JSON list of C-alpha atoms in Angstrom, two decimals:
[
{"chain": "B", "resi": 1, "resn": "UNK", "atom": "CA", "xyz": [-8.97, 18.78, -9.84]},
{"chain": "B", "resi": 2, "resn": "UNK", "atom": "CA", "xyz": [-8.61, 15.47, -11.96]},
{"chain": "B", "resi": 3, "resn": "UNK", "atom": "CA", "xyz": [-9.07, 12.05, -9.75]},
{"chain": "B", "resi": 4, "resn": "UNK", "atom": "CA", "xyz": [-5.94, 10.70, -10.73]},
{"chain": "B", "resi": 5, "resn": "UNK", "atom": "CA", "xyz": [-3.35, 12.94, -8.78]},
{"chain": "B", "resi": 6, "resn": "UNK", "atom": "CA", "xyz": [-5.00, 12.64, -5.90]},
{"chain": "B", "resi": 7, "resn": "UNK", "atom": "CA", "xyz": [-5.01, 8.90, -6.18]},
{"chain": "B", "resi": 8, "resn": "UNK", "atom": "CA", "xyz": [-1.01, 8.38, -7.43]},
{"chain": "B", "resi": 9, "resn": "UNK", "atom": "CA", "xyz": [-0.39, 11.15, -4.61]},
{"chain": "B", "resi": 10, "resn": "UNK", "atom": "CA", "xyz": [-1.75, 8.42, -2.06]},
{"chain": "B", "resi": 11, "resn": "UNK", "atom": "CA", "xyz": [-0.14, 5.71, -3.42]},
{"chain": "B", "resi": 12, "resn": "UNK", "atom": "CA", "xyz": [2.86, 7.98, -3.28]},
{"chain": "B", "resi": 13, "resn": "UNK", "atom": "CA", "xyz": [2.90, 8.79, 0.74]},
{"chain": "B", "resi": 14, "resn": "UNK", "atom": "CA", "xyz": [1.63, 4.79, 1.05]},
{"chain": "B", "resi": 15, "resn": "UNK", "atom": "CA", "xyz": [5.34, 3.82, -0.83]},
{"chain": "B", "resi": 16, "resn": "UNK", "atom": "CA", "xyz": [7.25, 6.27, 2.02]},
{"chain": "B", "resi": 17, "resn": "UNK", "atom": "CA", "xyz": [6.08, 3.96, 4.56]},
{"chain": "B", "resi": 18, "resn": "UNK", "atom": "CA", "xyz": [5.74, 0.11, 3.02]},
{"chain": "B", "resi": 19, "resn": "UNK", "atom": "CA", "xyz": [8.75, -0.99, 2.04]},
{"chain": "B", "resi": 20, "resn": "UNK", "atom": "CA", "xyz": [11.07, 0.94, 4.96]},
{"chain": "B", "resi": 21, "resn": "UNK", "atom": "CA", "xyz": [8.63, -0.93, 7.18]},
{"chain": "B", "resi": 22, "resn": "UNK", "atom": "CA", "xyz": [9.03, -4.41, 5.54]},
{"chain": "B", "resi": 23, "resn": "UNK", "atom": "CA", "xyz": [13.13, -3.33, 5.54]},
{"chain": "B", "resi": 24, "resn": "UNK", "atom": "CA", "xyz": [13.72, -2.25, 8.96]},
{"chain": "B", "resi": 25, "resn": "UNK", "atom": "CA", "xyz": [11.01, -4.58, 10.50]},
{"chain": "B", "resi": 26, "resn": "UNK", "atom": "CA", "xyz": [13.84, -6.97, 11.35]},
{"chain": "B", "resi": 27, "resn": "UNK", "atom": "CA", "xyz": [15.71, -4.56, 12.56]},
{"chain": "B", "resi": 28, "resn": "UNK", "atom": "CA", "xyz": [12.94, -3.31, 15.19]},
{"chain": "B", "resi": 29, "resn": "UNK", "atom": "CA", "xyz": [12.46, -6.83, 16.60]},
{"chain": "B", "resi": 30, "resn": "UNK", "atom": "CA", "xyz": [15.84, -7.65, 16.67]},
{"chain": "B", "resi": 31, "resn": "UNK", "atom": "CA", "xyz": [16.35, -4.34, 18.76]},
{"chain": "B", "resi": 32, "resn": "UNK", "atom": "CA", "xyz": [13.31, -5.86, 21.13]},
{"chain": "B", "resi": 33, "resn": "UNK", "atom": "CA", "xyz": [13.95, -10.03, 21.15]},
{"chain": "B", "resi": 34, "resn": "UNK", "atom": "CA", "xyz": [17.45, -9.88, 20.84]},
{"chain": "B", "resi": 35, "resn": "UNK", "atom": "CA", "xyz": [19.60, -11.58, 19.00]},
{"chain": "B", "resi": 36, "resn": "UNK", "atom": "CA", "xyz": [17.52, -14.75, 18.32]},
{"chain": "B", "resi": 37, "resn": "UNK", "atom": "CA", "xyz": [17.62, -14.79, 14.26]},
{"chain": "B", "resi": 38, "resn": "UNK", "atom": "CA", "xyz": [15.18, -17.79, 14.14]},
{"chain": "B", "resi": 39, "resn": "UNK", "atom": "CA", "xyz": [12.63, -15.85, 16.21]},
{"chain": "B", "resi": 40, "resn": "UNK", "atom": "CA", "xyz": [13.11, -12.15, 14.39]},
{"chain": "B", "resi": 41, "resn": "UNK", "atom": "CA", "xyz": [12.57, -13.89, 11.03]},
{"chain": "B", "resi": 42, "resn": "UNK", "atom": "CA", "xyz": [9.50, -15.68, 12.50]},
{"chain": "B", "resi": 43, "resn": "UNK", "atom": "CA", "xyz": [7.52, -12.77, 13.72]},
{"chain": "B", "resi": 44, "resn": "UNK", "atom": "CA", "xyz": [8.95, -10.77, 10.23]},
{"chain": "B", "resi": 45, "resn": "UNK", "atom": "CA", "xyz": [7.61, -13.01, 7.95]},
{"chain": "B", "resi": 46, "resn": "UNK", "atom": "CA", "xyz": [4.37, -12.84, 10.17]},
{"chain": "B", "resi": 47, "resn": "UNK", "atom": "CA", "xyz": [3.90, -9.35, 10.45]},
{"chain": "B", "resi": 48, "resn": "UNK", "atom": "CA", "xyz": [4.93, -9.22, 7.19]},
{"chain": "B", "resi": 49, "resn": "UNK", "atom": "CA", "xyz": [2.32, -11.77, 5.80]},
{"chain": "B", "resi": 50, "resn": "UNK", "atom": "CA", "xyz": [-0.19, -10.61, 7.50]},
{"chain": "B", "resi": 51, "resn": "UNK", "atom": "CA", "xyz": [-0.98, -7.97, 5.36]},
{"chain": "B", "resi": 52, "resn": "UNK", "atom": "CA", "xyz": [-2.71, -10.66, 3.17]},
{"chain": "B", "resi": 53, "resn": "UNK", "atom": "CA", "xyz": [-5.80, -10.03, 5.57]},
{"chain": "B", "resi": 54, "resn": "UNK", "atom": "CA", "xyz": [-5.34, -6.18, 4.77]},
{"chain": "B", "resi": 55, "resn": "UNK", "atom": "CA", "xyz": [-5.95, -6.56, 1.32]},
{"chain": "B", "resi": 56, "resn": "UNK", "atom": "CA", "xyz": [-8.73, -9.33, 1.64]},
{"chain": "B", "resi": 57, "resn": "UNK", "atom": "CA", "xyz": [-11.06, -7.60, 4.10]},
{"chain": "B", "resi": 58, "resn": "UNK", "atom": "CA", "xyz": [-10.26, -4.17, 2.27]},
{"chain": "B", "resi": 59, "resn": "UNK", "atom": "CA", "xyz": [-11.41, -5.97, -0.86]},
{"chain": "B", "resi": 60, "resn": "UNK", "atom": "CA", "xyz": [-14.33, -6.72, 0.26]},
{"chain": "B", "resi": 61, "resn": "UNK", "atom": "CA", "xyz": [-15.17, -3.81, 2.40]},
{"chain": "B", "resi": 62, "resn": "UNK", "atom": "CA", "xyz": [-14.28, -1.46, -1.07]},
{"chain": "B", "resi": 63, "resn": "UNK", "atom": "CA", "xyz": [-17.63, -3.13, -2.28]},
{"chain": "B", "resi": 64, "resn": "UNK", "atom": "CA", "xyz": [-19.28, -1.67, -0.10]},
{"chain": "B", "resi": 65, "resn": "UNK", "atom": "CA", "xyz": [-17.87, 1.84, 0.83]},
{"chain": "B", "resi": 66, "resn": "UNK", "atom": "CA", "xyz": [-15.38, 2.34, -2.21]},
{"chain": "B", "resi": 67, "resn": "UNK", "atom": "CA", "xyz": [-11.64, 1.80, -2.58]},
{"chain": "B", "resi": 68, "resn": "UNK", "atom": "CA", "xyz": [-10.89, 5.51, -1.53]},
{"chain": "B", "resi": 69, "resn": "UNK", "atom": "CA", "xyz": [-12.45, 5.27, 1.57]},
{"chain": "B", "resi": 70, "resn": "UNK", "atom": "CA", "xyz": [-10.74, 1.67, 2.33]},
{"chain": "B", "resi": 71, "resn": "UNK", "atom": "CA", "xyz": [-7.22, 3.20, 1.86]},
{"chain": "B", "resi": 72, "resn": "UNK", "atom": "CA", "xyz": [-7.79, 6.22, 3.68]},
{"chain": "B", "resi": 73, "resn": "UNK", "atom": "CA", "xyz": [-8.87, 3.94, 6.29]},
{"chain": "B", "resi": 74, "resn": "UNK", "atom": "CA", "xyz": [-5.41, 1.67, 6.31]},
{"chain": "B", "resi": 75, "resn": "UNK", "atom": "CA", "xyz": [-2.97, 4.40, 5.46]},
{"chain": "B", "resi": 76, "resn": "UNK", "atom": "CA", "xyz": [-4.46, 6.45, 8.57]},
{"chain": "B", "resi": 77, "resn": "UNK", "atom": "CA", "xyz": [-3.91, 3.44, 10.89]},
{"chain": "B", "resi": 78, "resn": "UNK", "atom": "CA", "xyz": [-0.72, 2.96, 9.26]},
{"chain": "B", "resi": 79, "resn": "UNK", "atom": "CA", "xyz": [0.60, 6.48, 9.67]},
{"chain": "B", "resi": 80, "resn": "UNK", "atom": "CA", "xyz": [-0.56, 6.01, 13.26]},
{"chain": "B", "resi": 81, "resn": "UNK", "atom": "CA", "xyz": [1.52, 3.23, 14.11]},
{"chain": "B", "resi": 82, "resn": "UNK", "atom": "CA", "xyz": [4.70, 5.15, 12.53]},
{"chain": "B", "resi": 83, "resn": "UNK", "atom": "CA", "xyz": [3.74, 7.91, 14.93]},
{"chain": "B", "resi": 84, "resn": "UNK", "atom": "CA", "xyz": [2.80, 5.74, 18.53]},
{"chain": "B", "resi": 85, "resn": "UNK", "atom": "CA", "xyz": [6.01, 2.63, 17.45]},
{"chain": "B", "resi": 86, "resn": "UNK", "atom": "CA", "xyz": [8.27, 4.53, 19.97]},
{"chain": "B", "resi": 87, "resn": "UNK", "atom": "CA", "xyz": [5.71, 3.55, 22.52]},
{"chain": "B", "resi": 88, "resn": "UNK", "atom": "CA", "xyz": [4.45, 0.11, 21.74]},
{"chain": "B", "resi": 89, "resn": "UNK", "atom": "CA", "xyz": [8.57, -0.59, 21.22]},
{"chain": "B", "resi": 90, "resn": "UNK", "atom": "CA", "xyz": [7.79, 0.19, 25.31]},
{"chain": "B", "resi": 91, "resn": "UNK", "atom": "CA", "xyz": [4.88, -1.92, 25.69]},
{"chain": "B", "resi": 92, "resn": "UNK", "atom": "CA", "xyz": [4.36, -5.80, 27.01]},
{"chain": "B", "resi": 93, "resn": "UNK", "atom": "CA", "xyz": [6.06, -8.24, 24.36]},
{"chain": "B", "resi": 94, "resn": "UNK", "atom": "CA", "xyz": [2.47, -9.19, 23.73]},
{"chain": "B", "resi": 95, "resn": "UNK", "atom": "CA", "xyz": [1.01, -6.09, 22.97]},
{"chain": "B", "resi": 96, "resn": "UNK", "atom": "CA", "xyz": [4.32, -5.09, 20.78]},
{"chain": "B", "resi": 97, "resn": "UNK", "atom": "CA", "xyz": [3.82, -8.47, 19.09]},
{"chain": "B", "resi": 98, "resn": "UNK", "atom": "CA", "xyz": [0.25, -7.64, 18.23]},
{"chain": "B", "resi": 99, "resn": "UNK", "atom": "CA", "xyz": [0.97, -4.42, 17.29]},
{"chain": "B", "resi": 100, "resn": "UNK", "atom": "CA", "xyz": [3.29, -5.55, 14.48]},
{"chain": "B", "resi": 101, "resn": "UNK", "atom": "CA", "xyz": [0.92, -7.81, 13.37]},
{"chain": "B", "resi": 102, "resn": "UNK", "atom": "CA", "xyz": [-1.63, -5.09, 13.28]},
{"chain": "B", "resi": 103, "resn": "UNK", "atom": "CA", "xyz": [0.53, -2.86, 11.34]},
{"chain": "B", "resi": 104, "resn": "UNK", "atom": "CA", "xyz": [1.09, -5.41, 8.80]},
{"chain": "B", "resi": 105, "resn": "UNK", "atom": "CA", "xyz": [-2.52, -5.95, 8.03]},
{"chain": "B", "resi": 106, "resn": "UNK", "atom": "CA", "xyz": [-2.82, -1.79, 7.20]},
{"chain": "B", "resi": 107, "resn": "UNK", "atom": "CA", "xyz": [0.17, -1.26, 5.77]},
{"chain": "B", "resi": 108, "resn": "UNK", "atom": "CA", "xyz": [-0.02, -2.95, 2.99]},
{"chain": "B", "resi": 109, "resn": "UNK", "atom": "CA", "xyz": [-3.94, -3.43, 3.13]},
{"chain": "B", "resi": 110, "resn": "UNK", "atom": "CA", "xyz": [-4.23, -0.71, 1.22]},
{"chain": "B", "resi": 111, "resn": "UNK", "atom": "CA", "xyz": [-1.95, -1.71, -1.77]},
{"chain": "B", "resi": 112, "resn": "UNK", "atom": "CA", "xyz": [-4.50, -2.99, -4.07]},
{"chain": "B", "resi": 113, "resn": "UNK", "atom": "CA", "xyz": [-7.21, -0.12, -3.75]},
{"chain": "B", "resi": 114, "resn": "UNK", "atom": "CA", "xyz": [-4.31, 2.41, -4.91]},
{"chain": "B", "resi": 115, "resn": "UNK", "atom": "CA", "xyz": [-4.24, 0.54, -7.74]},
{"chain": "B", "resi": 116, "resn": "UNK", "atom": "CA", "xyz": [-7.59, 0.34, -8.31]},
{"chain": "B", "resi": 117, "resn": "UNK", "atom": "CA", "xyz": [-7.98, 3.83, -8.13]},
{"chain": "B", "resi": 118, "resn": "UNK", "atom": "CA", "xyz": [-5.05, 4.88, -10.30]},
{"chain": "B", "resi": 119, "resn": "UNK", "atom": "CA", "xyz": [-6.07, 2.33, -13.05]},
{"chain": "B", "resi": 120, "resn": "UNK", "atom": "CA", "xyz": [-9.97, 3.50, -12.75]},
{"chain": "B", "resi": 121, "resn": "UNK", "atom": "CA", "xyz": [-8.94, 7.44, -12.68]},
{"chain": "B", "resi": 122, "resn": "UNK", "atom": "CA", "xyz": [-6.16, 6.89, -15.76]},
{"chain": "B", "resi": 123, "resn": "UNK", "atom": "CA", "xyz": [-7.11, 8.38, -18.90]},
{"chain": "B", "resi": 124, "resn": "UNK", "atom": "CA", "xyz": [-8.52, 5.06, -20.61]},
{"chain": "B", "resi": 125, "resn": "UNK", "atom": "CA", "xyz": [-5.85, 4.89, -23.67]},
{"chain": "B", "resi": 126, "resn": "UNK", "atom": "CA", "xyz": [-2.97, 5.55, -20.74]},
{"chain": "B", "resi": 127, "resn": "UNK", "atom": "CA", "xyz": [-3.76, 3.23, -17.85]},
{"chain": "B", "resi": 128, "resn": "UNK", "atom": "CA", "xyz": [-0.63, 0.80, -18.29]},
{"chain": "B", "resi": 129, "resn": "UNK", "atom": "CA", "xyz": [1.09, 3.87, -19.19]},
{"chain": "B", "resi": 130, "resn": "UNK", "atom": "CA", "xyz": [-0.26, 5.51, -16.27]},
{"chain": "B", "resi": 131, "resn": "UNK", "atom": "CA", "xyz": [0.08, 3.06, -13.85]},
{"chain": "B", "resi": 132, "resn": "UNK", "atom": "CA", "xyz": [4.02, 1.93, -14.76]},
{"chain": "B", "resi": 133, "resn": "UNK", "atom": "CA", "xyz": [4.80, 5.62, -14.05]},
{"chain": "B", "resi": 134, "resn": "UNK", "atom": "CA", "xyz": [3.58, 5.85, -10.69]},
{"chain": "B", "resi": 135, "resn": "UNK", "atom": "CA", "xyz": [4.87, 2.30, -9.83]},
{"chain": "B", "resi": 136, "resn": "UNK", "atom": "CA", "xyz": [8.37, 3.56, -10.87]},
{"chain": "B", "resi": 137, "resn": "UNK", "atom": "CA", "xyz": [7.69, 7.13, -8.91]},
{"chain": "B", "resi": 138, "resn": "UNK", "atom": "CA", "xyz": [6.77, 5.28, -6.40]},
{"chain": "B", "resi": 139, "resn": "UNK", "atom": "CA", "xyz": [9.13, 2.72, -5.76]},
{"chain": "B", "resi": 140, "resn": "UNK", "atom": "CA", "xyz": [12.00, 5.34, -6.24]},
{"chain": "B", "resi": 141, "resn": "UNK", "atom": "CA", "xyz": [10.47, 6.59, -3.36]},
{"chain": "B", "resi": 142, "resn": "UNK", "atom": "CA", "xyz": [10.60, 4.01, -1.24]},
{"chain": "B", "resi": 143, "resn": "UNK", "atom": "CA", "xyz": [14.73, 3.72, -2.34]},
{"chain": "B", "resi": 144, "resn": "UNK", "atom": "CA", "xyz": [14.37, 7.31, -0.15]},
{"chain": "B", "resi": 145, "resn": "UNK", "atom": "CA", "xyz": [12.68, 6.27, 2.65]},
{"chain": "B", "resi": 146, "resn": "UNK", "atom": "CA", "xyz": [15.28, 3.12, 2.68]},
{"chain": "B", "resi": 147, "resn": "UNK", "atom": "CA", "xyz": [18.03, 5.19, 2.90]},
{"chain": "B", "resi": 148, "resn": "UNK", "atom": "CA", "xyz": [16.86, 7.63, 5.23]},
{"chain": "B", "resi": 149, "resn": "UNK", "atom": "CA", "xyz": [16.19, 5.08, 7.72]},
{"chain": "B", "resi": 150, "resn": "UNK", "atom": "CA", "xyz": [19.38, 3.62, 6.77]},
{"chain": "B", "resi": 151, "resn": "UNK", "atom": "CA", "xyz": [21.16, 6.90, 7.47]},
{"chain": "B", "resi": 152, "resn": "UNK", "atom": "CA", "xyz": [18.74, 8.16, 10.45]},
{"chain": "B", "resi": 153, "resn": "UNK", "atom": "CA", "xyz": [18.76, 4.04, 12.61]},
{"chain": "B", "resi": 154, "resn": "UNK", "atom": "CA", "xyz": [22.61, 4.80, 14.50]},
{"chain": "B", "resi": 155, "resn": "UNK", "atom": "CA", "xyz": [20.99, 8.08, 15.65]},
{"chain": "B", "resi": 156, "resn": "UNK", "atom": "CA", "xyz": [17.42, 7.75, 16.65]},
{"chain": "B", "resi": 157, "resn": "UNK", "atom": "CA", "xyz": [17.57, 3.92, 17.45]},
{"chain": "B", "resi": 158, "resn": "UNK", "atom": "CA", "xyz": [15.39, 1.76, 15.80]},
{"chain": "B", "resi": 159, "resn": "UNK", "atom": "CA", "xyz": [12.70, 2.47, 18.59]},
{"chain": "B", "resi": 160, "resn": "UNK", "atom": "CA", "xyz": [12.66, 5.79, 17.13]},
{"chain": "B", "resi": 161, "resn": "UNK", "atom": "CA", "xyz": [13.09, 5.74, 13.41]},
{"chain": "B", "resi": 162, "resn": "UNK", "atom": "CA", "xyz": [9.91, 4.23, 12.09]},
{"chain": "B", "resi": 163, "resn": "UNK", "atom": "CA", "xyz": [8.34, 7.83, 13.38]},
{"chain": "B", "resi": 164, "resn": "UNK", "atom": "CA", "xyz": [10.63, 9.54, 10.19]},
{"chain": "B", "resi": 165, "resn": "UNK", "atom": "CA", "xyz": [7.94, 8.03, 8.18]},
{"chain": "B", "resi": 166, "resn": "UNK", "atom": "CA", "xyz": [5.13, 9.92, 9.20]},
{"chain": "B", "resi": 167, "resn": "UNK", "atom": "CA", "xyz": [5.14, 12.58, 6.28]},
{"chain": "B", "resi": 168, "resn": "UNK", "atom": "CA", "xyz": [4.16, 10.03, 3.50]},
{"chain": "B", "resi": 169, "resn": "UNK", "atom": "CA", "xyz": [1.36, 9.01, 5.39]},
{"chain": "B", "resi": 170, "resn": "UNK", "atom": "CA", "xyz": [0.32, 12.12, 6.23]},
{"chain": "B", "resi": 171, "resn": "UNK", "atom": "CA", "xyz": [0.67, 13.45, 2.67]},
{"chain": "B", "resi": 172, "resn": "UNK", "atom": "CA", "xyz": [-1.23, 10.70, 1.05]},
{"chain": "B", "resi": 173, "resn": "UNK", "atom": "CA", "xyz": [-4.25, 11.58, 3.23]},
{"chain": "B", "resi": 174, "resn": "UNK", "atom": "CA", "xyz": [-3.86, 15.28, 2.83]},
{"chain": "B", "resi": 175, "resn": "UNK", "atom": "CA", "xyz": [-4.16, 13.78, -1.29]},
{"chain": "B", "resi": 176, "resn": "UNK", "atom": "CA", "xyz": [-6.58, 11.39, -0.52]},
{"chain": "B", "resi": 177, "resn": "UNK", "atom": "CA", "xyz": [-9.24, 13.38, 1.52]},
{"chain": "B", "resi": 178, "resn": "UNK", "atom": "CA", "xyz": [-11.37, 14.58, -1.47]},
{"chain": "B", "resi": 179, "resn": "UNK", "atom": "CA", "xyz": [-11.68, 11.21, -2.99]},
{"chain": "B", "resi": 180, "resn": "UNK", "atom": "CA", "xyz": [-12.51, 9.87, 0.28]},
{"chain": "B", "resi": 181, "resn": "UNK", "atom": "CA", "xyz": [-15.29, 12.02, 1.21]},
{"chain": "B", "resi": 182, "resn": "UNK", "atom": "CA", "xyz": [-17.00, 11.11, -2.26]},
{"chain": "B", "resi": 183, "resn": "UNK", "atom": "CA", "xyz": [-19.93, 8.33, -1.98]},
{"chain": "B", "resi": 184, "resn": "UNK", "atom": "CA", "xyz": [-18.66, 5.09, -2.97]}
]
């Protein structure tokens, strides 16, 4: 199989999950702090800039075990706070708190090594081509994942609707795992 599915596949299940996260994040706290807008746009923006560390350390940890394995990495931990949210929603303001922040750092952490790897896995003479296409595939997905949280949030509760986004996670490992498994 040719290194570049696998790779825009990743980035792929990583787009499910970023930007509904970023989009509902709000949404989530507000459900938790209350009404407070000063304080929900606080810990947003921080859980939301956060993710600078994400992409910093994954940087520099790609050096040493490869970009593949650093986005498996984050889009595992990321997939696993879509799947255990209903219960740190539960947990000590604290812990919830530091949770968010956690799943700020991973979920977008691992951004800039599915980039890497679609530009380095692009035929040569393609790679802007290449890499516009699954940018556009990828943010139309995230317009899906949008709207079904959008649609799914009366139902489920905000507590509950982050766990919808499981699959893309899930599918960008399933992707991912051969690349992964390859020495750096």
């Amino acid at each position: 199989m040719r290194d570049d599915l696998p790779s825009a596949f990743g980035y792929f299940g990583h787009m499910w999950e970023l930007y509904a996260f970023y989009a509902f994040l709000p949404v989530l706290l507000a459900a938790r702090l209350g009404s407070d807008g000063a304080t929900v746009s606080m810990w947003s923006f921080a859980a939301i800039a956060t993710g600078f560390l994400g992409c910093m350390v994954g940087g520099y940890l790609s050096r040493e075990i490869g970009s593949a394995r650093v986005a498996y990495m984050q889009l595992s931990a990321s997939g696993l706070c879509c799947l255990v949210s209903p219960l740190a929603f539960l947990a000590p303001l604290p812990v919830f708190l530091a949770f968010l922040l956690f799943w700020g750092v991973v979920v977008a952490g691992d951004s800039p090594q599915f980039s890497t790897l679609n530009a380095r896995f692009a035929p040569p003479r393609l790679v802007g081509s290449a890499l516009t296409i699954a940018n556009c595939i990828g943010f139309s997905i995230t317009i899906v994942s949008i709207a079904l949280l959008d649609w799914l949030i009366e139902t489920a509760g905000p507590q509950y609707v982050f766990v919808m986004l499981v699959p893309g996670p899930v599918l960008g490992l399933a992707a991912l795992r051969r690349l992964a498994a390859k020495p750096a």
